[in-house]
Tab-separated table of C-alpha atoms in Angstrom:
chain	number	residue	atom	x	y	z
A	1	UNK	CA	51.478	81.353	-18.778
A	2	UNK	CA	50.124	77.834	-17.830
A	3	UNK	CA	51.910	75.502	-15.686
A	4	UNK	CA	55.176	74.141	-17.279
A	5	UNK	CA	55.831	70.347	-16.814
A	6	UNK	CA	59.541	69.443	-17.734
A	7	UNK	CA	59.950	65.857	-19.118
A	8	UNK	CA	62.976	64.012	-20.227
A	9	UNK	CA	62.213	64.920	-24.092
A	10	UNK	CA	60.970	68.356	-23.511
A	11	UNK	CA	57.957	70.517	-22.057
A	12	UNK	CA	54.389	70.989	-21.692
A	13	UNK	CA	52.909	74.122	-20.815
A	14	UNK	CA	49.357	73.375	-19.500
A	15	UNK	CA	47.226	76.303	-20.601
A	16	UNK	CA	43.663	75.192	-19.785
A	17	UNK	CA	43.116	73.059	-16.447
A	18	UNK	CA	40.100	72.343	-14.809
A	19	UNK	CA	39.245	74.175	-11.566
A	20	UNK	CA	39.475	72.119	-8.391
A	21	UNK	CA	36.158	70.292	-7.516
A	22	UNK	CA	35.102	70.988	-11.064
A	23	UNK	CA	33.476	67.978	-13.108
A	24	UNK	CA	35.236	69.188	-16.275
A	25	UNK	CA	38.330	66.807	-16.430
A	26	UNK	CA	39.662	68.044	-20.007
A	27	UNK	CA	43.126	69.495	-19.973
A	28	UNK	CA	44.683	71.554	-22.969
A	29	UNK	CA	48.587	71.971	-23.183
A	30	UNK	CA	51.256	72.973	-26.061
A	31	UNK	CA	53.771	70.157	-26.112
A	32	UNK	CA	57.484	70.995	-27.264
A	33	UNK	CA	59.751	68.295	-28.296
A	34	UNK	CA	63.407	69.188	-28.625
A	35	UNK	CA	65.213	68.692	-31.636
A	36	UNK	CA	66.838	64.844	-32.068
A	37	UNK	CA	64.882	63.860	-28.751
A	38	UNK	CA	63.060	60.482	-28.364
A	39	UNK	CA	59.958	59.703	-26.446
A	40	UNK	CA	60.614	56.194	-25.679
A	41	UNK	CA	57.708	53.591	-26.065
A	42	UNK	CA	55.236	53.991	-22.972
A	43	UNK	CA	51.599	53.242	-22.306
A	44	UNK	CA	48.745	56.124	-22.310
A	45	UNK	CA	47.386	54.430	-18.876
A	46	UNK	CA	44.467	56.560	-17.883
A	47	UNK	CA	43.848	58.885	-20.799
A	48	UNK	CA	43.174	59.252	-24.421
A	49	UNK	CA	44.400	62.339	-26.227
A	50	UNK	CA	44.008	64.320	-29.413
A	51	UNK	CA	47.215	66.053	-31.039
A	52	UNK	CA	47.225	68.552	-33.656
A	53	UNK	CA	50.881	69.082	-35.150
A	54	UNK	CA	51.826	73.113	-35.108
A	55	UNK	CA	55.385	72.549	-36.429
A	56	UNK	CA	58.630	70.338	-36.605
A	57	UNK	CA	58.708	66.705	-38.508
A	58	UNK	CA	59.686	63.539	-37.234
A	59	UNK	CA	57.568	60.007	-36.530
A	60	UNK	CA	55.450	58.255	-34.168
A	61	UNK	CA	54.215	54.901	-33.480
A	62	UNK	CA	50.794	54.117	-32.208
A	63	UNK	CA	50.349	50.780	-31.355
A	64	UNK	CA	52.219	49.013	-34.200
A	65	UNK	CA	51.149	51.451	-36.698
A	66	UNK	CA	54.135	53.807	-37.670
A	67	UNK	CA	53.362	57.187	-39.017
A	68	UNK	CA	54.908	60.439	-39.986
A	69	UNK	CA	54.587	63.934	-37.851
A	70	UNK	CA	54.080	66.903	-40.113
A	71	UNK	CA	52.508	70.416	-39.607
A	72	UNK	CA	48.697	70.067	-40.109
A	73	UNK	CA	48.457	66.332	-39.080
A	74	UNK	CA	46.211	65.278	-36.069
A	75	UNK	CA	46.080	61.986	-34.432
A	76	UNK	CA	44.052	60.367	-31.327
A	77	UNK	CA	45.552	57.860	-28.876
A	78	UNK	CA	43.245	55.914	-27.022
A	79	UNK	CA	43.760	54.990	-23.303
A	80	UNK	CA	46.071	51.710	-23.133
A	81	UNK	CA	47.670	52.307	-26.495
A	82	UNK	CA	51.548	51.957	-26.733
A	83	UNK	CA	53.196	55.093	-28.018
A	84	UNK	CA	56.748	56.596	-28.880
A	85	UNK	CA	58.060	59.562	-30.807
A	86	UNK	CA	60.960	60.928	-32.516
A	87	UNK	CA	62.053	64.159	-33.525
A	88	UNK	CA	63.993	63.596	-36.361
A	89	UNK	CA	64.332	67.264	-37.293
A	90	UNK	CA	66.657	70.278	-36.264
A	91	UNK	CA	63.651	72.407	-34.810
A	92	UNK	CA	61.267	71.737	-32.082
A	93	UNK	CA	57.992	69.723	-32.659
A	94	UNK	CA	55.173	71.831	-31.335
A	95	UNK	CA	51.934	70.311	-31.146
A	96	UNK	CA	48.226	71.181	-29.493
A	97	UNK	CA	47.730	68.569	-26.756
A	98	UNK	CA	44.243	67.824	-25.614
A	99	UNK	CA	43.785	65.324	-22.751
A	100	UNK	CA	40.663	63.444	-21.287
A	101	UNK	CA	40.758	60.817	-18.495
A	102	UNK	CA	39.788	57.441	-19.815
A	103	UNK	CA	36.306	56.468	-19.136
A	104	UNK	CA	35.770	52.889	-17.024
A	105	UNK	CA	32.143	51.372	-17.787
A	106	UNK	CA	30.563	49.897	-14.738
A	107	UNK	CA	29.330	46.341	-15.364
A	108	UNK	CA	25.949	45.038	-14.971
A	109	UNK	CA	25.231	42.249	-12.182
A	110	UNK	CA	25.019	38.822	-13.760
A	111	UNK	CA	21.870	36.810	-12.951
A	112	UNK	CA	23.766	33.883	-11.333
A	113	UNK	CA	25.259	36.692	-8.765
A	114	UNK	CA	21.660	38.275	-8.364
A	115	UNK	CA	20.315	34.949	-7.405
A	116	UNK	CA	23.196	34.393	-4.711
A	117	UNK	CA	22.614	37.538	-3.137
A	118	UNK	CA	18.976	37.122	-3.114
A	119	UNK	CA	19.364	34.248	-0.452
A	120	UNK	CA	22.076	35.942	1.637
A	121	UNK	CA	21.202	37.140	5.141
A	122	UNK	CA	24.463	39.169	5.410
A	123	UNK	CA	27.242	40.455	2.946
A	124	UNK	CA	31.153	39.172	3.750
A	125	UNK	CA	32.654	42.429	2.427
A	126	UNK	CA	35.844	40.236	1.516
A	127	UNK	CA	33.820	37.669	-0.484
A	128	UNK	CA	31.809	40.440	-2.105
A	129	UNK	CA	34.906	42.252	-3.278
A	130	UNK	CA	36.196	38.767	-4.750
A	131	UNK	CA	32.792	38.200	-6.756
A	132	UNK	CA	32.742	41.961	-7.790
A	133	UNK	CA	36.140	41.605	-9.113
A	134	UNK	CA	35.476	38.978	-11.113
A	135	UNK	CA	32.244	40.896	-12.843
A	136	UNK	CA	34.629	43.540	-13.576
A	137	UNK	CA	37.268	41.290	-15.145
A	138	UNK	CA	34.668	40.105	-17.294
A	139	UNK	CA	34.013	43.284	-18.598
A	140	UNK	CA	36.129	46.020	-18.793
A	141	UNK	CA	38.711	45.608	-16.174
A	142	UNK	CA	41.031	42.885	-17.557
A	143	UNK	CA	41.891	45.023	-20.957
A	144	UNK	CA	43.334	47.439	-18.641
A	145	UNK	CA	47.057	47.904	-18.880
A	146	UNK	CA	47.455	50.159	-15.859
A	147	UNK	CA	49.360	48.773	-12.794
A	148	UNK	CA	46.104	48.113	-10.527
A	149	UNK	CA	45.386	46.356	-7.173
A	150	UNK	CA	42.424	45.953	-5.198
A	151	UNK	CA	42.472	45.364	-1.470
A	152	UNK	CA	40.167	44.401	1.276
A	153	UNK	CA	39.499	46.451	4.198
A	154	UNK	CA	42.159	44.614	6.097
A	155	UNK	CA	44.574	45.558	3.112
A	156	UNK	CA	44.642	42.058	2.056
A	157	UNK	CA	45.102	41.721	-1.548
A	158	UNK	CA	41.865	40.607	-3.808
A	159	UNK	CA	43.390	41.127	-7.043
A	160	UNK	CA	46.437	42.497	-8.695
A	161	UNK	CA	46.995	42.539	-12.634
A	162	UNK	CA	50.720	42.356	-12.439
A	163	UNK	CA	50.998	45.385	-14.818
A	164	UNK	CA	54.018	46.705	-12.764
A	165	UNK	CA	56.836	48.902	-14.885
A	166	UNK	CA	60.137	46.996	-15.345
A	167	UNK	CA	61.824	49.113	-12.993
A	168	UNK	CA	59.985	47.817	-10.328
A	169	UNK	CA	60.069	44.617	-11.274
A	170	UNK	CA	63.889	44.830	-11.593
A	171	UNK	CA	64.635	47.296	-8.685
A	172	UNK	CA	62.277	45.966	-6.093
A	173	UNK	CA	61.036	42.419	-7.320
A	174	UNK	CA	57.206	43.588	-6.790
A	175	UNK	CA	55.857	41.005	-9.214
A	176	UNK	CA	57.196	38.150	-6.603
A	177	UNK	CA	55.559	39.692	-3.678
A	178	UNK	CA	53.787	42.775	-3.389
A	179	UNK	CA	55.290	43.635	0.176
A	180	UNK	CA	58.585	44.324	-1.808
A	181	UNK	CA	57.166	47.452	-2.755
A	182	UNK	CA	57.870	49.982	0.058
A	183	UNK	CA	54.568	51.903	-0.796
A	184	UNK	CA	52.484	48.627	-0.858
A	185	UNK	CA	53.946	47.919	2.775
A	186	UNK	CA	52.427	51.539	3.935
A	187	UNK	CA	48.958	50.750	5.240
A	188	UNK	CA	46.874	53.740	4.856
A	189	UNK	CA	44.374	54.960	7.577
A	190	UNK	CA	41.300	56.457	6.965
A	191	UNK	CA	38.887	57.080	10.016
A	192	UNK	CA	35.439	58.037	9.385
A	193	UNK	CA	34.170	60.356	7.663
A	194	UNK	CA	36.514	59.076	5.138
A	195	UNK	CA	38.067	61.698	2.931
A	196	UNK	CA	36.492	61.082	-0.658
A	197	UNK	CA	39.816	61.805	-2.667
A	198	UNK	CA	42.843	59.687	-3.675
A	199	UNK	CA	45.978	59.945	-1.471
A	200	UNK	CA	49.464	60.110	-3.332
A	201	UNK	CA	52.409	58.290	-2.011
A	202	UNK	CA	56.224	58.574	-3.417
A	203	UNK	CA	58.756	56.043	-2.842
A	204	UNK	CA	62.283	56.651	-2.482
A	205	UNK	CA	62.877	56.087	-6.212
A	206	UNK	CA	60.648	58.979	-7.117
A	207	UNK	CA	57.511	57.006	-8.403
A	208	UNK	CA	54.387	58.174	-7.241
A	209	UNK	CA	51.343	55.496	-6.345
A	210	UNK	CA	47.782	56.682	-5.595
A	211	UNK	CA	45.639	54.826	-2.993
A	212	UNK	CA	41.714	55.535	-3.283
A	213	UNK	CA	39.312	53.942	-0.144
A	214	UNK	CA	36.246	52.321	-1.667
A	215	UNK	CA	33.854	54.073	0.836
A	216	UNK	CA	29.979	53.515	0.863
A	217	UNK	CA	27.951	55.503	3.059
A	218	UNK	CA	31.400	55.720	5.311
A	219	UNK	CA	31.575	51.890	4.969
A	220	UNK	CA	34.934	51.138	4.285
A	221	UNK	CA	35.010	48.198	1.711
A	222	UNK	CA	38.528	48.286	0.706
A	223	UNK	CA	41.278	50.186	-1.110
A	224	UNK	CA	42.470	50.521	-4.941
A	225	UNK	CA	46.227	51.179	-5.720
A	226	UNK	CA	47.464	52.503	-9.005
A	227	UNK	CA	50.280	54.325	-10.361
A	228	UNK	CA	53.874	53.573	-10.181
A	229	UNK	CA	54.760	56.360	-12.205
A	230	UNK	CA	56.937	59.443	-12.691
A	231	UNK	CA	55.917	62.840	-13.567
A	232	UNK	CA	59.212	64.435	-12.817
A	233	UNK	CA	62.740	64.393	-14.649
A	234	UNK	CA	64.944	61.514	-14.019
A	235	UNK	CA	67.503	61.766	-11.653
A	236	UNK	CA	69.915	59.685	-12.827
A	237	UNK	CA	71.282	56.721	-15.381
A	238	UNK	CA	69.954	54.130	-12.667
A	239	UNK	CA	66.385	54.974	-13.466
A	240	UNK	CA	66.648	54.281	-17.453
A	241	UNK	CA	63.933	51.788	-17.346
A	242	UNK	CA	61.174	54.239	-16.198
A	243	UNK	CA	60.242	57.373	-18.263
A	244	UNK	CA	58.170	60.296	-16.956
A	245	UNK	CA	54.667	60.596	-18.126
A	246	UNK	CA	52.718	63.878	-18.717
A	247	UNK	CA	50.242	64.873	-15.360
A	248	UNK	CA	47.504	64.376	-17.632
A	249	UNK	CA	48.242	60.695	-17.485
A	250	UNK	CA	48.356	60.758	-13.641
A	251	UNK	CA	44.777	62.606	-13.711
A	252	UNK	CA	43.624	59.803	-15.822
A	253	UNK	CA	44.644	57.250	-13.390
A	254	UNK	CA	42.920	58.854	-10.618
A	255	UNK	CA	39.874	59.519	-12.468
A	256	UNK	CA	39.910	55.761	-13.732
A	257	UNK	CA	40.220	54.366	-9.898
A	258	UNK	CA	37.387	56.796	-9.064
A	259	UNK	CA	34.961	54.997	-11.534
A	260	UNK	CA	36.222	51.878	-10.498
A	261	UNK	CA	35.195	52.559	-7.029
A	262	UNK	CA	32.044	54.011	-8.098
A	263	UNK	CA	31.219	50.848	-9.700
A	264	UNK	CA	31.835	48.571	-6.653
A	265	UNK	CA	29.716	50.550	-4.653
A	266	UNK	CA	26.931	50.869	-6.926
A	267	UNK	CA	27.109	46.895	-7.021
A	268	UNK	CA	27.335	46.965	-3.280
A	269	UNK	CA	24.516	48.822	-3.164
A	270	UNK	CA	22.692	46.709	-5.174
A	271	UNK	CA	23.691	43.425	-2.913
A	272	UNK	CA	22.713	45.259	0.237
A	273	UNK	CA	19.028	46.009	-1.323
A	274	UNK	CA	18.504	42.537	-2.282
A	275	UNK	CA	19.871	41.454	1.236
A	276	UNK	CA	17.402	43.925	2.932
A	277	UNK	CA	14.455	42.303	0.764
A	278	UNK	CA	15.037	38.754	1.472
A	279	UNK	CA	15.075	39.803	5.354
A	280	UNK	CA	11.742	41.219	5.304
A	281	UNK	CA	9.095	39.375	3.437
A	282	UNK	CA	6.911	41.923	4.094
A	283	UNK	CA	8.147	44.196	1.388
A	284	UNK	CA	8.376	41.622	-1.249
A	285	UNK	CA	5.548	43.287	-2.892
A	286	UNK	CA	7.809	46.300	-3.371
A	287	UNK	CA	10.953	44.604	-4.603
A	288	UNK	CA	10.010	44.584	-8.435
A	289	UNK	CA	9.664	48.440	-7.675
A	290	UNK	CA	12.658	48.971	-5.944
A	291	UNK	CA	14.457	46.862	-8.265
A	292	UNK	CA	13.676	49.016	-11.083
A	293	UNK	CA	14.451	52.048	-9.270
A	294	UNK	CA	18.002	50.718	-8.275
A	295	UNK	CA	18.462	49.545	-12.076
A	296	UNK	CA	17.359	52.889	-13.276
A	297	UNK	CA	19.834	54.523	-10.972
A	298	UNK	CA	22.550	52.001	-12.235
A	299	UNK	CA	21.765	53.049	-15.816
A	300	UNK	CA	21.946	56.834	-15.140
A	301	UNK	CA	25.456	56.416	-13.847
A	302	UNK	CA	26.495	54.562	-16.688
A	303	UNK	CA	25.049	56.836	-19.007
A	304	UNK	CA	26.579	59.779	-17.197
A	305	UNK	CA	30.251	57.786	-17.723
A	306	UNK	CA	29.288	57.086	-21.150
A	307	UNK	CA	28.940	60.856	-21.626
A	308	UNK	CA	32.341	61.529	-20.919
A	309	UNK	CA	33.661	59.523	-23.659
A	310	UNK	CA	35.348	60.973	-26.640
A	311	UNK	CA	33.422	61.693	-29.395
A	312	UNK	CA	32.324	64.542	-32.130
A	313	UNK	CA	30.522	66.544	-29.200
A	314	UNK	CA	33.829	66.449	-27.282
A	315	UNK	CA	35.970	67.569	-30.041
A	316	UNK	CA	33.605	70.633	-30.843
A	317	UNK	CA	33.280	71.532	-27.160
A	318	UNK	CA	37.336	71.396	-26.670
A	319	UNK	CA	37.859	73.462	-29.671
A	320	UNK	CA	34.733	75.857	-28.589
A	321	UNK	CA	36.706	76.038	-25.098
A	322	UNK	CA	39.983	76.992	-26.868
A	323	UNK	CA	38.578	79.576	-28.852
A	324	UNK	CA	36.925	81.359	-25.866
A	325	UNK	CA	40.054	81.352	-24.196
A	326	UNK	CA	41.791	82.961	-27.428
A	327	UNK	CA	38.861	85.714	-27.399
A	328	UNK	CA	39.512	86.558	-23.652
A	329	UNK	CA	43.485	86.852	-24.350
A	330	UNK	CA	42.939	88.747	-27.469
A	331	UNK	CA	44.653	86.367	-29.818
A	332	UNK	CA	42.570	86.729	-32.578
A	333	UNK	CA	45.031	84.717	-34.757
A	334	UNK	CA	44.544	81.712	-32.519
A	335	UNK	CA	40.527	82.060	-32.398
A	336	UNK	CA	40.502	82.181	-36.342
A	337	UNK	CA	42.879	79.180	-36.571
A	338	UNK	CA	40.748	77.111	-33.825
A	339	UNK	CA	37.587	78.262	-35.700
A	340	UNK	CA	39.055	76.949	-39.289
A	341	UNK	CA	39.832	73.779	-37.819
A	342	UNK	CA	36.366	73.363	-36.282
A	343	UNK	CA	34.940	73.921	-39.372
A	344	UNK	CA	37.159	71.196	-41.028
A	345	UNK	CA	36.096	68.442	-38.484
A	346	UNK	CA	32.407	69.565	-38.772
A	347	UNK	CA	32.660	69.357	-42.613
A	348	UNK	CA	34.451	66.059	-42.606
A	349	UNK	CA	32.383	64.438	-40.067
A	350	UNK	CA	29.025	65.271	-41.888
A	351	UNK	CA	26.797	62.274	-42.931
A	352	UNK	CA	24.264	63.694	-45.403
A	353	UNK	CA	24.167	63.614	-49.321
A	354	UNK	CA	27.459	62.983	-51.165
A	355	UNK	CA	26.615	66.047	-52.852
A	356	UNK	CA	27.144	69.674	-51.393
A	357	UNK	CA	26.880	72.961	-52.796
A	358	UNK	CA	30.069	74.509	-54.389
A	359	UNK	CA	30.017	77.173	-51.814
A	360	UNK	CA	30.275	74.674	-48.957
A	361	UNK	CA	33.290	72.810	-50.723
A	362	UNK	CA	35.180	75.917	-51.468
A	363	UNK	CA	34.265	77.193	-47.798
A	364	UNK	CA	35.878	73.893	-46.644
A	365	UNK	CA	39.167	74.792	-48.613
A	366	UNK	CA	39.330	78.327	-47.477
A	367	UNK	CA	39.402	76.883	-43.879
A	368	UNK	CA	42.332	74.576	-45.054
A	369	UNK	CA	44.209	77.126	-46.613
A	370	UNK	CA	43.956	79.646	-43.557
A	371	UNK	CA	45.448	76.718	-41.494
A	372	UNK	CA	48.105	76.891	-43.785
A	373	UNK	CA	48.859	80.441	-43.672
A	374	UNK	CA	49.466	79.924	-40.073
A	375	UNK	CA	52.658	78.044	-41.049
A	376	UNK	CA	53.781	80.078	-44.293
A	377	UNK	CA	52.114	83.607	-43.323
A	378	UNK	CA	52.608	86.235	-46.201
A	379	UNK	CA	54.543	83.780	-48.326
A	380	UNK	CA	51.381	81.936	-49.044
A	381	UNK	CA	49.174	83.783	-51.363
A	382	UNK	CA	45.532	82.008	-52.313
A	383	UNK	CA	43.317	83.450	-54.779
A	384	UNK	CA	39.630	82.723	-55.602
A	385	UNK	CA	37.846	83.425	-58.996
A	386	UNK	CA	34.209	82.005	-59.134
A	387	UNK	CA	31.237	83.726	-59.559
A	388	UNK	CA	28.779	83.872	-56.758
A	389	UNK	CA	25.817	82.210	-59.121
A	390	UNK	CA	28.076	79.433	-59.730
A	391	UNK	CA	28.874	79.197	-55.767
A	392	UNK	CA	25.165	78.718	-55.330
A	393	UNK	CA	23.613	76.822	-58.104
A	394	UNK	CA	26.549	74.380	-58.701
A	395	UNK	CA	26.514	70.842	-56.879
A	396	UNK	CA	29.787	68.987	-56.580
A	397	UNK	CA	30.844	65.912	-54.969
A	398	UNK	CA	31.560	66.160	-51.299
A	399	UNK	CA	35.349	66.770	-50.475
A	400	UNK	CA	36.929	66.314	-53.831
A	401	UNK	CA	38.503	69.734	-54.112
A	402	UNK	CA	40.662	69.883	-50.676
A	403	UNK	CA	43.116	66.738	-51.509
A	404	UNK	CA	43.964	68.349	-54.932
A	405	UNK	CA	44.811	71.649	-52.897
A	406	UNK	CA	46.659	69.774	-50.441
A	407	UNK	CA	49.036	68.224	-52.958
A	408	UNK	CA	50.185	71.600	-53.901
A	409	UNK	CA	51.831	71.640	-50.406
A	410	UNK	CA	52.723	67.952	-50.353
A	411	UNK	CA	54.630	68.163	-53.985
A	412	UNK	CA	54.312	71.477	-55.426
A	413	UNK	CA	55.858	73.539	-52.940
A	414	UNK	CA	58.813	71.319	-51.808
A	415	UNK	CA	61.467	74.182	-52.905
A	416	UNK	CA	60.190	77.345	-51.204
A	417	UNK	CA	62.494	79.877	-52.582
A	418	UNK	CA	59.749	81.838	-53.968
A	419	UNK	CA	56.362	83.245	-52.905
A	420	UNK	CA	53.669	80.529	-53.002
A	421	UNK	CA	50.625	81.015	-54.968
A	422	UNK	CA	47.314	78.771	-55.548
A	423	UNK	CA	44.902	79.909	-57.919
A	424	UNK	CA	41.282	78.313	-57.674
A	425	UNK	CA	38.840	79.131	-60.586
A	426	UNK	CA	35.547	78.186	-61.691
A	427	UNK	CA	33.200	78.631	-64.445
A	428	UNK	CA	30.357	77.089	-66.519
A	429	UNK	CA	30.301	76.652	-70.350
A	430	UNK	CA	28.240	74.616	-72.803
A	431	UNK	CA	26.463	72.643	-69.782
A	432	UNK	CA	29.403	71.947	-68.057
A	433	UNK	CA	31.359	73.301	-65.057
A	434	UNK	CA	35.042	73.632	-65.237
A	435	UNK	CA	36.953	73.981	-61.973
A	436	UNK	CA	40.971	74.565	-61.825
A	437	UNK	CA	43.675	74.600	-59.435
A	438	UNK	CA	46.745	76.119	-60.410
A	439	UNK	CA	50.088	76.361	-58.406
A	440	UNK	CA	53.495	78.194	-59.081
A	441	UNK	CA	55.496	75.392	-57.493
A	442	UNK	CA	58.191	73.214	-58.677
A	443	UNK	CA	56.149	71.660	-61.188
A	444	UNK	CA	56.210	67.654	-62.278
A	445	UNK	CA	59.209	66.172	-64.163
A	446	UNK	CA	58.082	64.275	-67.699
A	447	UNK	CA	58.794	60.729	-65.939
A	448	UNK	CA	57.007	61.420	-62.537
A	449	UNK	CA	54.290	62.691	-64.807
A	450	UNK	CA	54.085	59.774	-66.950
A	451	UNK	CA	53.826	57.452	-63.435
A	452	UNK	CA	51.068	59.713	-62.361
A	453	UNK	CA	49.011	59.470	-65.495
A	454	UNK	CA	49.448	55.763	-65.287
A	455	UNK	CA	48.026	55.577	-61.550
A	456	UNK	CA	45.012	57.651	-62.657
A	457	UNK	CA	44.288	55.465	-65.537
A	458	UNK	CA	44.682	52.318	-63.308
A	459	UNK	CA	42.746	53.795	-60.580
A	460	UNK	CA	43.483	51.198	-57.988
A	461	UNK	CA	46.177	52.643	-55.967
A	462	UNK	CA	46.147	54.583	-52.511
A	463	UNK	CA	47.116	57.798	-54.353
A	464	UNK	CA	45.533	61.000	-53.696
A	465	UNK	CA	44.965	61.954	-57.268
A	466	UNK	CA	43.962	58.461	-57.987
A	467	UNK	CA	41.394	58.136	-55.106
A	468	UNK	CA	39.702	61.786	-56.319
A	469	UNK	CA	39.261	60.092	-59.881
A	470	UNK	CA	37.661	57.057	-58.629
A	471	UNK	CA	35.375	59.020	-56.644
A	472	UNK	CA	34.449	61.219	-59.568
A	473	UNK	CA	34.036	58.245	-61.793
A	474	UNK	CA	32.040	56.166	-58.997
A	475	UNK	CA	29.394	59.197	-59.199
A	476	UNK	CA	29.726	60.472	-62.886
A	477	UNK	CA	30.771	57.600	-64.601
A	478	UNK	CA	32.281	59.046	-68.161
A	479	UNK	CA	30.405	62.048	-67.732
A	480	UNK	CA	33.593	64.018	-66.298
A	481	UNK	CA	37.279	65.081	-67.755
A	482	UNK	CA	40.107	65.175	-65.439
A	483	UNK	CA	43.418	66.614	-66.697
A	484	UNK	CA	46.991	67.527	-65.133
A	485	UNK	CA	49.372	69.906	-66.641
A	486	UNK	CA	52.540	70.550	-65.250
A	487	UNK	CA	56.290	71.653	-66.436
A	488	UNK	CA	59.207	71.354	-64.193
A	489	UNK	CA	59.940	74.488	-62.637
A	490	UNK	CA	56.466	76.336	-63.754
A	491	UNK	CA	53.815	74.798	-61.546
A	492	UNK	CA	50.950	72.753	-62.123
A	493	UNK	CA	47.292	72.684	-63.074
A	494	UNK	CA	44.594	70.668	-62.721
A	495	UNK	CA	41.356	70.692	-64.544
A	496	UNK	CA	37.864	68.981	-63.993
A	497	UNK	CA	34.875	69.252	-65.920
A	498	UNK	CA	31.553	67.922	-64.416
A	499	UNK	CA	28.204	68.150	-65.678
A	500	UNK	CA	26.607	71.589	-64.780
A	501	UNK	CA	23.625	71.865	-62.474
A	502	UNK	CA	20.561	71.723	-64.119
A	503	UNK	CA	22.059	70.081	-67.024
A	504	UNK	CA	22.300	66.439	-68.100
A	505	UNK	CA	21.150	64.052	-65.473
A	506	UNK	CA	23.412	62.494	-63.484
């Protein structure tokens, strides 16, 4: 069992956390939100998250976009994004949670600053910090919604973004004066050799603040402070304005200030090099070579941070990590589910021809229905009747079949009083390929069927069936046939005829 974190609205079991000292910052957890619980609007300060809904129903808002929570859905929340969740059901919302600290991009040194540092005979560290913060503000520091303050080596504030929680503004009036915060009044003492990690302080209200010294080669430049968050359960009605956050948020904030400190040190290193070159005219001939070397090091640092950003590789590597864990724990069902999910993403992220082999499209549908079997277990039966020769020879439009199968679950199986069955068949006749998807669901009433046919004919509405038809029409023109047959209480059958591969030209 992983580490359990109790929150106001539920619990998170962190089933995978990086070892101490590891360069891997990825965390994986299972989040359980209590029935009828509400996670108030909060900001993902220092981490971005990927969530896959395993069970439960509700709604959430990511930024200003409100969306429903249903099994099988997945979401990505970027750092700095507002988020709130409400469990509207009578069962917990269970989701797979993957967290990665947000990436802070180090800025390039502006040309006017280079000219200025070229003429410097020494570096005033307080003025240097002010100039560097200006550079950070022009780039990635300003959009950050994390409570953040930067101090010089004598603990004088150089920058604060005033993004403090409402709780701190109301309780301690920190917005009026930083010294009103008891943790800000505390002056950390770091004696050489300076400790490279961040220190955590907790105020009397139970809020955590993280302090990191900015150190270049054992020379103290200043401090970065961030936090004002709570990672444990609330203690009473007096702190209703402050909500606890997952530990991944705290880890993301600490990782962020490390990246900012690294950016400041890289800039400081660059300025020192310029001072050294201007002090010694005899090495001017080496200036270009040293500058290129230093810029190369800065670019390498930038590239390393860029490689931490969430992308396709992050997603697949994450899923491979979870699959490996499942194998070690002999959780074969989990291993199969993660494999199916990885194949789903890999298929949808392809950037090749709009056509694929029928075998690939069927394989994609199998991955999807395998995940649905996790929900419904033996209650769901899926039958495939497709000749192997047709699987290999027939080309079809990429990702046209899965939305049709998905409709079986979204509409056909609303009434789950009997065993669910889906039959997927394909065969060729008279130069055409016929593909059928049939379910034994609740069927479509006559009135709804008429509305559905109207949507298909208009073809301009954001309806799953309409989009599939438009997709087929854009490729095959009038050389395809799409039909839906259904009767209330007896299921639905969708039939598609397209040109057989090797037949009439597209």
